[in-house]
PDB file of C-alpha atoms (C1' of nucleotides) in Angstrom:
ATOM      1  CA  MET A   1       0.000   0.000   0.000  1.00  0.00           C
ATOM      2  CA  PRO A   2       2.409   2.202  -1.217  1.00  0.00           C
ATOM      3  CA  GLU A   3       1.815   5.881  -0.985  1.00  0.00           C
ATOM      4  CA  LEU A   4       1.892   8.170   2.016  1.00  0.00           C
ATOM      5  CA  PRO A   5      -1.777   8.009   3.104  1.00  0.00           C
ATOM      6  CA  GLU A   6      -1.861   4.231   2.968  1.00  0.00           C
ATOM      7  CA  VAL A   7       1.391   3.943   4.915  1.00  0.00           C
ATOM      8  CA  GLU A   8       0.076   6.416   7.495  1.00  0.00           C
ATOM      9  CA  VAL A   9      -3.060   4.295   7.906  1.00  0.00           C
ATOM     10  CA  VAL A  10      -0.780   1.355   8.704  1.00  0.00           C
ATOM     11  CA  ARG A  11       1.316   3.456  11.087  1.00  0.00           C
ATOM     12  CA  ARG A  12      -1.765   4.392  13.072  1.00  0.00           C
ATOM     13  CA  GLY A  13      -2.818   0.781  13.294  1.00  0.00           C
ATOM     14  CA  LEU A  14       0.594  -0.235  14.579  1.00  0.00           C
ATOM     15  CA  ASP A  15       0.560   2.604  17.071  1.00  0.00           C
ATOM     16  CA  ARG A  16      -2.540   1.095  18.580  1.00  0.00           C
ATOM     17  CA  TRP A  17      -1.522  -2.549  18.484  1.00  0.00           C
ATOM     18  CA  THR A  18       2.244  -2.855  18.951  1.00  0.00           C
ATOM     19  CA  THR A  19       3.466   0.164  20.935  1.00  0.00           C
ATOM     20  CA  GLY A  20       5.078  -0.771  24.243  1.00  0.00           C
ATOM     21  CA  ARG A  21       5.048  -4.503  23.581  1.00  0.00           C
ATOM     22  CA  THR A  22       8.122  -6.720  23.864  1.00  0.00           C
ATOM     23  CA  ILE A  23       9.108  -8.997  21.007  1.00  0.00           C
ATOM     24  CA  ALA A  24       9.507 -12.670  21.856  1.00  0.00           C
ATOM     25  CA  SER A  25      10.795 -13.845  18.498  1.00  0.00           C
ATOM     26  CA  ALA A  26      10.925 -13.087  14.809  1.00  0.00           C
ATOM     27  CA  GLU A  27      10.772 -15.603  12.006  1.00  0.00           C
ATOM     28  CA  VAL A  28      11.937 -14.838   8.467  1.00  0.00           C
ATOM     29  CA  LEU A  29      10.099 -17.035   5.977  1.00  0.00           C
ATOM     30  CA  HIS A  30      11.508 -15.426   2.814  1.00  0.00           C
ATOM     31  CA  PRO A  31      15.077 -14.065   2.792  1.00  0.00           C
ATOM     32  CA  ARG A  32      14.297 -11.580   0.011  1.00  0.00           C
ATOM     33  CA  SER A  33      12.090  -9.626   2.400  1.00  0.00           C
ATOM     34  CA  VAL A  34      15.116  -8.797   4.571  1.00  0.00           C
ATOM     35  CA  ARG A  35      17.612  -8.516   1.690  1.00  0.00           C
ATOM     36  CA  ARG A  36      18.591  -5.001   2.727  1.00  0.00           C
ATOM     37  CA  HIS A  37      19.475  -6.182   6.197  1.00  0.00           C
ATOM     38  CA  ALA A  38      23.128  -6.843   5.322  1.00  0.00           C
ATOM     39  CA  PRO A  39      24.012  -9.263   8.174  1.00  0.00           C
ATOM     40  CA  GLY A  40      21.263 -11.618   7.002  1.00  0.00           C
ATOM     41  CA  PRO A  41      17.999 -13.152   8.212  1.00  0.00           C
ATOM     42  CA  ALA A  42      19.423 -14.831  11.320  1.00  0.00           C
ATOM     43  CA  ASP A  43      20.907 -11.558  12.519  1.00  0.00           C
ATOM     44  CA  PHE A  44      17.633  -9.764  11.772  1.00  0.00           C
ATOM     45  CA  ALA A  45      15.683 -12.186  13.937  1.00  0.00           C
ATOM     46  CA  GLY A  46      18.333 -12.196  16.657  1.00  0.00           C
ATOM     47  CA  ARG A  47      18.287  -8.431  16.962  1.00  0.00           C
ATOM     48  CA  LEU A  48      14.534  -8.295  17.507  1.00  0.00           C
ATOM     49  CA  ALA A  49      14.184 -10.922  20.211  1.00  0.00           C
ATOM     50  CA  GLY A  50      13.698  -9.334  23.611  1.00  0.00           C
ATOM     51  CA  ARG A  51      13.406  -5.739  22.366  1.00  0.00           C
ATOM     52  CA  THR A  52      10.502  -3.480  23.249  1.00  0.00           C
ATOM     53  CA  VAL A  53       8.793  -1.586  20.438  1.00  0.00           C
ATOM     54  CA  LEU A  54       8.107   2.137  20.818  1.00  0.00           C
ATOM     55  CA  ALA A  55       5.582   4.304  18.931  1.00  0.00           C
ATOM     56  CA  PRO A  56       5.891   3.884  15.143  1.00  0.00           C
ATOM     57  CA  ARG A  57       7.109   6.770  12.980  1.00  0.00           C
ATOM     58  CA  ARG A  58       6.866   7.526   9.314  1.00  0.00           C
ATOM     59  CA  ARG A  59       8.504   9.662   6.667  1.00  0.00           C
ATOM     60  CA  GLY A  60       7.076   9.500   3.172  1.00  0.00           C
ATOM     61  CA  LYS A  61       6.450   5.832   2.412  1.00  0.00           C
ATOM     62  CA  TYR A  62       8.894   4.539   5.021  1.00  0.00           C
ATOM     63  CA  LEU A  63       7.728   3.338   8.393  1.00  0.00           C
ATOM     64  CA  TRP A  64       9.838   2.430  11.408  1.00  0.00           C
ATOM     65  CA  LEU A  65       9.381   0.973  14.864  1.00  0.00           C
ATOM     66  CA  PRO A  66      11.999   2.314  17.309  1.00  0.00           C
ATOM     67  CA  LEU A  67      13.435  -0.374  19.593  1.00  0.00           C
ATOM     68  CA  THR A  68      14.460   0.300  23.175  1.00  0.00           C
ATOM     69  CA  ALA A  69      18.069   0.124  24.285  1.00  0.00           C
ATOM     70  CA  PRO A  70      18.872  -1.225  27.775  1.00  0.00           C
ATOM     71  CA  ASP A  71      18.554   2.338  29.173  1.00  0.00           C
ATOM     72  CA  GLY A  72      15.064   2.733  27.720  1.00  0.00           C
ATOM     73  CA  THR A  73      15.967   5.127  24.901  1.00  0.00           C
ATOM     74  CA  ALA A  74      15.794   4.119  21.244  1.00  0.00           C
ATOM     75  CA  ASP A  75      19.011   3.559  19.307  1.00  0.00           C
ATOM     76  CA  GLU A  76      17.779   1.170  16.634  1.00  0.00           C
ATOM     77  CA  ALA A  77      14.583   0.593  14.694  1.00  0.00           C
ATOM     78  CA  VAL A  78      12.849  -1.892  12.457  1.00  0.00           C
ATOM     79  CA  LEU A  79      12.541  -0.053   9.162  1.00  0.00           C
ATOM     80  CA  ALA A  80       9.782  -1.117   6.773  1.00  0.00           C
ATOM     81  CA  HIS A  81       8.955  -0.291   3.179  1.00  0.00           C
ATOM     82  CA  LEU A  82       5.848  -1.900   1.736  1.00  0.00           C
ATOM     83  CA  GLY A  83       6.979  -1.700  -1.885  1.00  0.00           C
ATOM     84  CA  MET A  84       4.145  -2.476  -4.290  1.00  0.00           C
ATOM     85  CA  SER A  85       2.284  -5.132  -2.376  1.00  0.00           C
ATOM     86  CA  GLY A  86       3.529  -5.256   1.219  1.00  0.00           C
ATOM     87  CA  GLN A  87       1.129  -5.482   4.150  1.00  0.00           C
ATOM     88  CA  LEU A  88       1.740  -5.277   7.889  1.00  0.00           C
ATOM     89  CA  LEU A  89      -1.042  -7.206   9.570  1.00  0.00           C
ATOM     90  CA  VAL A  90      -1.884  -7.621  13.241  1.00  0.00           C
ATOM     91  CA  GLY A  91      -4.052 -10.513  14.387  1.00  0.00           C
ATOM     92  CA  GLU A  92      -4.544 -13.533  16.593  1.00  0.00           C
ATOM     93  CA  PRO A  93      -1.394 -15.698  16.533  1.00  0.00           C
ATOM     94  CA  ASP A  94      -3.248 -18.921  15.782  1.00  0.00           C
ATOM     95  CA  ARG A  95      -4.922 -17.676  12.604  1.00  0.00           C
ATOM     96  CA  GLU A  96      -4.042 -19.262   9.292  1.00  0.00           C
ATOM     97  CA  ARG A  97      -0.748 -18.397   7.641  1.00  0.00           C
ATOM     98  CA  GLU A  98      -1.168 -16.080   4.682  1.00  0.00           C
ATOM     99  CA  LYS A  99       0.019 -17.412   1.317  1.00  0.00           C
ATOM    100  CA  HIS A 100       2.622 -14.653   1.002  1.00  0.00           C
ATOM    101  CA  LEU A 101       3.650 -14.441   4.658  1.00  0.00           C
ATOM    102  CA  ARG A 102       7.306 -13.342   4.653  1.00  0.00           C
ATOM    103  CA  VAL A 103       8.133 -12.350   8.247  1.00  0.00           C
ATOM    104  CA  ARG A 104       6.327 -13.080  11.485  1.00  0.00           C
ATOM    105  CA  ILE A 105       6.966 -11.261  14.770  1.00  0.00           C
ATOM    106  CA  ALA A 106       5.580 -12.764  17.974  1.00  0.00           C
ATOM    107  CA  PHE A 107       5.263 -10.855  21.241  1.00  0.00           C
ATOM    108  CA  ALA A 108       6.151 -11.931  24.767  1.00  0.00           C
ATOM    109  CA  ASP A 109       2.609 -11.300  26.035  1.00  0.00           C
ATOM    110  CA  GLY A 110       1.344 -14.057  23.725  1.00  0.00           C
ATOM    111  CA  GLY A 111      -1.189 -11.666  22.163  1.00  0.00           C
ATOM    112  CA  ARG A 112      -1.730 -10.559  18.563  1.00  0.00           C
ATOM    113  CA  ASP A 113       1.296 -11.047  16.325  1.00  0.00           C
ATOM    114  CA  LEU A 114       2.676  -8.809  13.583  1.00  0.00           C
ATOM    115  CA  ARG A 115       3.017 -10.217  10.088  1.00  0.00           C
ATOM    116  CA  PHE A 116       4.707  -8.888   6.973  1.00  0.00           C
ATOM    117  CA  VAL A 117       2.841 -10.269   3.982  1.00  0.00           C
ATOM    118  CA  ASP A 118       4.117  -9.341   0.518  1.00  0.00           C
ATOM    119  CA  GLN A 119       3.089 -10.914  -2.775  1.00  0.00           C
ATOM    120  CA  ARG A 120       5.618  -9.265  -5.093  1.00  0.00           C
ATOM    121  CA  THR A 121       8.485  -8.989  -2.580  1.00  0.00           C
ATOM    122  CA  PHE A 122       9.430  -5.439  -3.566  1.00  0.00           C
ATOM    123  CA  GLY A 123       8.942  -4.429   0.046  1.00  0.00           C
ATOM    124  CA  HIS A 124      11.450  -5.091   2.781  1.00  0.00           C
ATOM    125  CA  LEU A 125      12.219  -4.953   6.510  1.00  0.00           C
ATOM    126  CA  MET A 126      15.554  -4.290   8.191  1.00  0.00           C
ATOM    127  CA  VAL A 127      16.974  -3.457  11.608  1.00  0.00           C
ATOM    128  CA  THR A 128      19.022  -0.291  11.474  1.00  0.00           C
ATOM    129  CA  ASP A 129      20.612   2.464  13.557  1.00  0.00           C
ATOM    130  CA  LEU A 130      18.799   5.707  14.273  1.00  0.00           C
ATOM    131  CA  VAL A 131      20.796   8.841  13.408  1.00  0.00           C
ATOM    132  CA  PRO A 132      20.128  12.597  13.696  1.00  0.00           C
ATOM    133  CA  ASP A 133      17.630  13.888  11.132  1.00  0.00           C
ATOM    134  CA  ALA A 134      19.089  15.865   8.238  1.00  0.00           C
ATOM    135  CA  VAL A 135      16.003  17.891   7.316  1.00  0.00           C
ATOM    136  CA  GLY A 136      13.965  20.680   8.816  1.00  0.00           C
ATOM    137  CA  GLY A 137      16.464  22.234  11.202  1.00  0.00           C
ATOM    138  CA  GLY A 138      15.346  20.134  14.153  1.00  0.00           C
ATOM    139  CA  LYS A 139      11.649  20.264  13.326  1.00  0.00           C
ATOM    140  CA  GLY A 140      11.747  16.701  12.015  1.00  0.00           C
ATOM    141  CA  PRO A 141      11.415  13.497  14.047  1.00  0.00           C
ATOM    142  CA  GLY A 142      14.840  14.058  15.650  1.00  0.00           C
ATOM    143  CA  LEU A 143      16.222  10.619  14.903  1.00  0.00           C
ATOM    144  CA  VAL A 144      15.660   8.771  11.647  1.00  0.00           C
ATOM    145  CA  PRO A 145      16.832   5.389  10.339  1.00  0.00           C
ATOM    146  CA  GLU A 146      20.249   5.696   8.711  1.00  0.00           C
ATOM    147  CA  PRO A 147      19.180   4.264   5.312  1.00  0.00           C
ATOM    148  CA  ILE A 148      16.631   7.036   4.793  1.00  0.00           C
ATOM    149  CA  VAL A 149      18.612  10.123   5.780  1.00  0.00           C
ATOM    150  CA  HIS A 150      18.758  11.023   2.073  1.00  0.00           C
ATOM    151  CA  ILE A 151      14.946  11.054   1.748  1.00  0.00           C
ATOM    152  CA  ALA A 152      13.280  14.464   1.748  1.00  0.00           C
ATOM    153  CA  ALA A 153      10.598  15.379   4.266  1.00  0.00           C
ATOM    154  CA  ASP A 154       7.067  14.633   3.112  1.00  0.00           C
ATOM    155  CA  PRO A 155       4.543  17.431   2.510  1.00  0.00           C
ATOM    156  CA  LEU A 156       2.484  16.560   5.593  1.00  0.00           C
ATOM    157  CA  GLU A 157       5.448  17.089   7.935  1.00  0.00           C
ATOM    158  CA  ASP A 158       6.036  20.387   9.731  1.00  0.00           C
ATOM    159  CA  ALA A 159       9.665  20.050   8.677  1.00  0.00           C
ATOM    160  CA  PHE A 160       8.756  20.236   4.986  1.00  0.00           C
ATOM    161  CA  ASP A 161      10.412  23.299   3.432  1.00  0.00           C
ATOM    162  CA  ALA A 162       8.283  24.607   0.539  1.00  0.00           C
ATOM    163  CA  GLU A 163      10.816  27.227  -0.494  1.00  0.00           C
ATOM    164  CA  ALA A 164      13.620  24.669  -0.633  1.00  0.00           C
ATOM    165  CA  PHE A 165      11.351  22.423  -2.714  1.00  0.00           C
ATOM    166  CA  PHE A 166      10.720  25.264  -5.168  1.00  0.00           C
ATOM    167  CA  ARG A 167      14.437  26.027  -5.493  1.00  0.00           C
ATOM    168  CA  ALA A 168      15.184  22.333  -6.055  1.00  0.00           C
ATOM    169  CA  LEU A 169      12.568  22.204  -8.818  1.00  0.00           C
ATOM    170  CA  ARG A 170      14.134  25.154 -10.613  1.00  0.00           C
ATOM    171  CA  ARG A 171      17.563  23.545 -10.423  1.00  0.00           C
ATOM    172  CA  ARG A 172      16.340  20.327 -12.023  1.00  0.00           C
ATOM    173  CA  LYS A 173      16.117  19.629 -15.722  1.00  0.00           C
ATOM    174  CA  THR A 174      13.140  17.351 -15.654  1.00  0.00           C
ATOM    175  CA  GLY A 175       9.341  17.257 -15.732  1.00  0.00           C
ATOM    176  CA  ILE A 176       7.158  17.980 -12.718  1.00  0.00           C
ATOM    177  CA  LYS A 177       5.844  14.442 -12.364  1.00  0.00           C
ATOM    178  CA  ARG A 178       9.323  12.929 -12.366  1.00  0.00           C
ATOM    179  CA  ALA A 179      10.225  15.468  -9.698  1.00  0.00           C
ATOM    180  CA  LEU A 180       7.174  14.573  -7.595  1.00  0.00           C
ATOM    181  CA  LEU A 181       8.153  10.910  -7.734  1.00  0.00           C
ATOM    182  CA  ASP A 182      11.750  11.670  -6.708  1.00  0.00           C
ATOM    183  CA  GLN A 183      11.854  10.881  -3.002  1.00  0.00           C
ATOM    184  CA  SER A 184      14.951  12.996  -2.491  1.00  0.00           C
ATOM    185  CA  LEU A 185      12.994  16.147  -3.451  1.00  0.00           C
ATOM    186  CA  ILE A 186       9.670  15.377  -1.781  1.00  0.00           C
ATOM    187  CA  SER A 187       8.753  12.048  -0.228  1.00  0.00           C
ATOM    188  CA  GLY A 188       5.532  10.108   0.046  1.00  0.00           C
ATOM    189  CA  VAL A 189       4.094  10.931  -3.384  1.00  0.00           C
ATOM    190  CA  GLY A 190       3.632   8.015  -5.792  1.00  0.00           C
ATOM    191  CA  ASN A 191       1.933   7.512  -9.124  1.00  0.00           C
ATOM    192  CA  ILE A 192      -1.651   7.961  -7.911  1.00  0.00           C
ATOM    193  CA  TYR A 193      -1.223  11.068  -5.817  1.00  0.00           C
ATOM    194  CA  ALA A 194       1.176  12.644  -8.325  1.00  0.00           C
ATOM    195  CA  ASP A 195      -1.580  12.469 -10.952  1.00  0.00           C
ATOM    196  CA  GLU A 196      -4.152  13.761  -8.462  1.00  0.00           C
ATOM    197  CA  ALA A 197      -1.934  16.654  -7.325  1.00  0.00           C
ATOM    198  CA  LEU A 198      -1.221  17.663 -10.932  1.00  0.00           C
ATOM    199  CA  TRP A 199      -4.921  17.514 -11.841  1.00  0.00           C
ATOM    200  CA  ARG A 200      -5.710  19.802  -8.917  1.00  0.00           C
ATOM    201  CA  ALA A 201      -2.848  22.129  -9.898  1.00  0.00           C
ATOM    202  CA  ARG A 202      -3.933  22.075 -13.574  1.00  0.00           C
ATOM    203  CA  LEU A 203      -0.432  21.161 -14.684  1.00  0.00           C
ATOM    204  CA  HIS A 204       0.668  18.619 -17.281  1.00  0.00           C
ATOM    205  CA  TRP A 205       3.025  15.863 -16.082  1.00  0.00           C
ATOM    206  CA  ALA A 206       5.743  16.966 -18.524  1.00  0.00           C
ATOM    207  CA  ARG A 207       5.809  20.610 -17.439  1.00  0.00           C
ATOM    208  CA  PRO A 208       9.540  21.446 -17.243  1.00  0.00           C
ATOM    209  CA  THR A 209      10.464  22.299 -13.666  1.00  0.00           C
ATOM    210  CA  ASP A 210      13.301  24.701 -14.468  1.00  0.00           C
ATOM    211  CA  THR A 211      10.853  27.404 -15.529  1.00  0.00           C
ATOM    212  CA  MET A 212       8.108  26.763 -12.999  1.00  0.00           C
ATOM    213  CA  THR A 213       6.759  29.735 -11.099  1.00  0.00           C
ATOM    214  CA  ARG A 214       6.371  29.955  -7.335  1.00  0.00           C
ATOM    215  CA  ALA A 215       2.614  30.003  -7.847  1.00  0.00           C
ATOM    216  CA  GLU A 216       2.669  26.776  -9.885  1.00  0.00           C
ATOM    217  CA  ALA A 217       4.898  25.047  -7.352  1.00  0.00           C
ATOM    218  CA  ALA A 218       2.598  26.181  -4.555  1.00  0.00           C
ATOM    219  CA  ARG A 219      -0.431  24.811  -6.432  1.00  0.00           C
ATOM    220  CA  VAL A 220       1.195  21.404  -6.872  1.00  0.00           C
ATOM    221  CA  LEU A 221       2.222  21.291  -3.239  1.00  0.00           C
ATOM    222  CA  GLU A 222      -1.196  22.306  -2.015  1.00  0.00           C
ATOM    223  CA  GLY A 223      -2.778  19.772  -4.377  1.00  0.00           C
ATOM    224  CA  ALA A 224      -0.575  17.021  -2.968  1.00  0.00           C
ATOM    225  CA  GLN A 225      -1.271  18.005   0.636  1.00  0.00           C
ATOM    226  CA  ASP A 226      -5.018  18.308   0.152  1.00  0.00           C
ATOM    227  CA  VAL A 227      -5.462  15.081  -1.768  1.00  0.00           C
ATOM    228  CA  MET A 228      -3.349  13.045   0.626  1.00  0.00           C
ATOM    229  CA  GLU A 229      -5.133  14.442   3.675  1.00  0.00           C
ATOM    230  CA  ALA A 230      -8.489  13.693   2.086  1.00  0.00           C
ATOM    231  CA  ALA A 231      -7.383  10.137   1.286  1.00  0.00           C
ATOM    232  CA  LEU A 232      -6.082   9.653   4.808  1.00  0.00           C
ATOM    233  CA  ALA A 233      -9.418  10.765   6.253  1.00  0.00           C
ATOM    234  CA  VAL A 234     -11.174   7.818   4.565  1.00  0.00           C
ATOM    235  CA  GLY A 235      -8.522   5.189   5.132  1.00  0.00           C
ATOM    236  CA  GLY A 236      -6.484   5.590   1.930  1.00  0.00           C
ATOM    237  CA  THR A 237      -6.948   4.341  -1.619  1.00  0.00           C
ATOM    238  CA  SER A 238      -7.396   0.660  -2.401  1.00  0.00           C
ATOM    239  CA  PHE A 239      -8.459  -0.998  -5.613  1.00  0.00           C
ATOM    240  CA  ASP A 240      -8.385  -4.502  -4.202  1.00  0.00           C
ATOM    241  CA  SER A 241      -7.560  -6.550  -1.129  1.00  0.00           C
ATOM    242  CA  LEU A 242      -3.841  -5.994  -1.634  1.00  0.00           C
ATOM    243  CA  TYR A 243      -3.979  -2.553  -0.029  1.00  0.00           C
ATOM    244  CA  VAL A 244      -5.314  -2.810   3.458  1.00  0.00           C
ATOM    245  CA  ASP A 245      -4.760  -1.550   6.985  1.00  0.00           C
ATOM    246  CA  VAL A 246      -3.334  -3.691   9.805  1.00  0.00           C
ATOM    247  CA  ASN A 247      -6.735  -5.313  10.259  1.00  0.00           C
ATOM    248  CA  GLY A 248      -7.053  -6.177   6.576  1.00  0.00           C
ATOM    249  CA  ASP A 249      -9.637  -3.483   5.782  1.00  0.00           C
ATOM    250  CA  SER A 250      -9.599  -1.387   2.595  1.00  0.00           C
ATOM    251  CA  GLY A 251      -9.838   2.409   2.316  1.00  0.00           C
ATOM    252  CA  TYR A 252     -12.482   4.294   0.380  1.00  0.00           C
ATOM    253  CA  PHE A 253     -10.618   6.992  -1.528  1.00  0.00           C
ATOM    254  CA  GLU A 254     -10.746   5.240  -4.903  1.00  0.00           C
ATOM    255  CA  ARG A 255     -14.199   6.705  -5.529  1.00  0.00           C
ATOM    256  CA  SER A 256     -12.851  10.226  -4.939  1.00  0.00           C
ATOM    257  CA  LEU A 257     -10.025  10.068  -7.477  1.00  0.00           C
ATOM    258  CA  ASP A 258     -10.236  12.779 -10.138  1.00  0.00           C
ATOM    259  CA  ALA A 259      -7.582  11.605 -12.593  1.00  0.00           C
ATOM    260  CA  TYR A 260      -5.891   8.312 -11.721  1.00  0.00           C
ATOM    261  CA  GLY A 261      -7.466   5.329 -13.458  1.00  0.00           C
ATOM    262  CA  ARG A 262     -10.194   7.465 -15.084  1.00  0.00           C
ATOM    263  CA  ARG A 263      -9.198   7.003 -18.724  1.00  0.00           C
ATOM    264  CA  ASP A 264     -11.990   8.123 -21.101  1.00  0.00           C
ATOM    265  CA  GLN A 265     -14.189   9.187 -18.197  1.00  0.00           C
ATOM    266  CA  PRO A 266     -15.278  12.850 -18.082  1.00  0.00           C
ATOM    267  CA  CYS A 267     -13.064  15.315 -16.237  1.00  0.00           C
ATOM    268  CA  ARG A 268     -14.948  16.368 -13.113  1.00  0.00           C
ATOM    269  CA  ARG A 269     -14.118  20.022 -13.891  1.00  0.00           C
ATOM    270  CA  CYS A 270     -14.732  20.370 -17.627  1.00  0.00           C
ATOM    271  CA  GLY A 271     -16.221  17.104 -18.877  1.00  0.00           C
ATOM    272  CA  THR A 272     -13.435  16.320 -21.350  1.00  0.00           C
ATOM    273  CA  PRO A 273     -12.484  12.625 -21.374  1.00  0.00           C
ATOM    274  CA  ILE A 274      -9.409  11.952 -19.241  1.00  0.00           C
ATOM    275  CA  ARG A 275      -6.424  10.769 -21.277  1.00  0.00           C
ATOM    276  CA  ARG A 276      -3.872   8.131 -20.429  1.00  0.00           C
ATOM    277  CA  ASP A 277      -0.259   8.572 -21.472  1.00  0.00           C
ATOM    278  CA  GLU A 278       2.639   6.145 -21.156  1.00  0.00           C
ATOM    279  CA  PHE A 279       5.183   7.507 -18.789  1.00  0.00           C
ATOM    280  CA  MET A 280       8.190   5.854 -17.157  1.00  0.00           C
ATOM    281  CA  ASN A 281       6.855   2.398 -18.020  1.00  0.00           C
ATOM    282  CA  ARG A 282       3.594   3.150 -16.285  1.00  0.00           C
ATOM    283  CA  SER A 283       0.516   5.333 -16.716  1.00  0.00           C
ATOM    284  CA  SER A 284      -0.224   9.001 -16.373  1.00  0.00           C
ATOM    285  CA  PHE A 285      -3.788  10.249 -16.315  1.00  0.00           C
ATOM    286  CA  SER A 286      -4.667  13.868 -17.020  1.00  0.00           C
ATOM    287  CA  CYS A 287      -7.286  16.160 -18.509  1.00  0.00           C
ATOM    288  CA  PRO A 288      -6.317  17.323 -22.032  1.00  0.00           C
ATOM    289  CA  VAL A 289      -8.066  20.668 -21.493  1.00  0.00           C
ATOM    290  CA  CYS A 290      -7.310  21.523 -17.854  1.00  0.00           C
ATOM    291  CA  GLN A 291      -3.745  20.200 -18.162  1.00  0.00           C
ATOM    292  CA  PRO A 292      -2.545  21.124 -21.665  1.00  0.00           C
ATOM    293  CA  ARG A 293       0.740  19.743 -22.955  1.00  0.00           C
ATOM    294  CA  PRO A 294       3.617  22.175 -22.524  1.00  0.00           C
ATOM    295  CA  ARG A 295       5.459  23.337 -25.662  1.00  0.00           C
ATOM    296  CA  ARG A 296       8.616  21.772 -24.308  1.00  0.00           C
ATOM    297  CA  MET A 297       8.120  18.287 -22.857  1.00  0.00           C
ATOM    298  CA  ARG A 298      10.241  16.716 -20.150  1.00  0.00           C
TER     299      ARG A 298
ATOM    300  C1'  DA B   1      26.405  15.279 -10.788  1.00  0.00           C
ATOM    301  C1'  DC B   2      22.388  14.462 -13.017  1.00  0.00           C
ATOM    302  C1'  DC B   3      18.889  12.086 -15.739  1.00  0.00           C
ATOM    303  C1'  DG B   4      16.100   8.156 -17.445  1.00  0.00           C
ATOM    304  C1'  DC B   5      15.460   3.613 -17.945  1.00  0.00           C
ATOM    305  C1'  DA B   6      15.654  -1.501 -16.998  1.00  0.00           C
ATOM    306  C1'  DA B   7      15.377  -4.713 -13.527  1.00  0.00           C
ATOM    307  C1'  DC B   8      13.550  -6.824  -9.504  1.00  0.00           C
ATOM    308  C1'  DC B   9       8.722 -10.199  -8.485  1.00  0.00           C
ATOM    309  C1'  DT B  10       3.855 -12.395  -8.582  1.00  0.00           C
ATOM    310  C1'  DG B  11      -0.748 -12.076  -9.760  1.00  0.00           C
ATOM    311  C1'  DT B  12      -4.879 -10.629 -12.377  1.00  0.00           C
ATOM    312  C1'  DA B  13      -7.518  -9.182 -16.385  1.00  0.00           C
ATOM    313  C1'  DC B  14      -8.401  -9.508 -20.965  1.00  0.00           C
ATOM    314  C1'  DG B  15      -8.317 -10.800 -25.997  1.00  0.00           C
ATOM    315  C1'  DC B  16      -8.036 -14.599 -29.083  1.00  0.00           C
TER     316       DC B  16
ATOM    317  C1'  DT C   1     -10.297 -23.851 -21.004  1.00  0.00           C
ATOM    318  C1'  DG C   2      -5.822 -22.324 -22.301  1.00  0.00           C
ATOM    319  C1'  DC C   3      -2.320 -19.250 -23.840  1.00  0.00           C
ATOM    320  C1'  DG C   4      -0.115 -14.942 -24.553  1.00  0.00           C
ATOM    321  C1'  DT C   5       0.102 -10.132 -23.446  1.00  0.00           C
ATOM    322  C1'  DA C   6      -0.401  -6.016 -20.772  1.00  0.00           C
ATOM    323  C1'  DC C   7      -0.557  -4.001 -16.540  1.00  0.00           C
ATOM    324  C1'  DA C   8      -0.131  -3.109 -11.322  1.00  0.00           C
ATOM    325  C1'  DG C   9       0.151   2.018  -6.338  1.00  0.00           C
ATOM    326  C1'  DG C  10       8.058   1.421  -5.685  1.00  0.00           C
ATOM    327  C1'  DT C  11      13.007   1.713  -5.488  1.00  0.00           C
ATOM    328  C1'  DT C  12      17.619   0.724  -6.845  1.00  0.00           C
ATOM    329  C1'  DG C  13      21.519   0.601  -9.805  1.00  0.00           C
ATOM    330  C1'  DC C  14      23.612   1.367 -13.963  1.00  0.00           C
ATOM    331  C1'  DG C  15      24.638   3.459 -18.471  1.00  0.00           C
ATOM    332  C1'  DG C  16      24.749   7.675 -20.911  1.00  0.00           C
TER     333       DG C  16
END
DNA sequence: ACCGCAACCTGTACGC
DNA sequence: TGCGTACAGGTTGCGG
């Protein structure tokens, strides 16, 4: 459940169900799911046993569970990325094993367990150090997992710097959608919400960023913030059972999408059929009238 | 240093 | 029913 609102839905579920609990054991059923944990699956499991999990945090599409050190502070975390099809599910330990169960974490209290289920295995978990945050001049989470220090703040964080984002856009020689999908410029935005933000901002995906105005950048940013907050309010976007919260329930935002997946359906602003373009080996949906092609494409 | 694309996987939907 | 093709919401790593 890849984009920011869906990951935030999961974070909130974990906050309720795993915070303050002590891990009894972890079981890695598919090594690919911990491939970014360099010391390997056995080390991954060994590092979790006996640790207490603190309140989950998120930046963009990354989620992490801080782990307590002997003195009670957090120095490490379990970092999770759901990729295209990852799910973090919480439920009774004796329930059936999911077909694509990759990692199972059991708690010392014997209650609900935490499962990482991932059909396509693009997602991953790892145990990593927490290091001082690089963004936002101290307004960020304070400590962040080392592997994601290069990720930009997401637009729902206080630490997000709109002016810095604008300057970065102007420096780049690329199109606005590519920039929105670049997690080092702005994190949390994926293919769905990029299309939705651009529809709201009335900008074409290929609009070159090096000539964008402050007003255009502000429109895109506001579009992204508004659409992701609206999606979050109804549990995120899900087209099928692959994108669910920790209890396995789907969100309702699909019905509110204005551009994504609406090929040939009337634009909700002007009635013109929405077009689909090929872009980066995937799809881009936009209104041909509200979002006219720029003279120079990127 | 930057940009853009191919690769990594499994499953589903659809046309013939 | 079966087969082939296209497509799916993400990131990394490599070539240019």
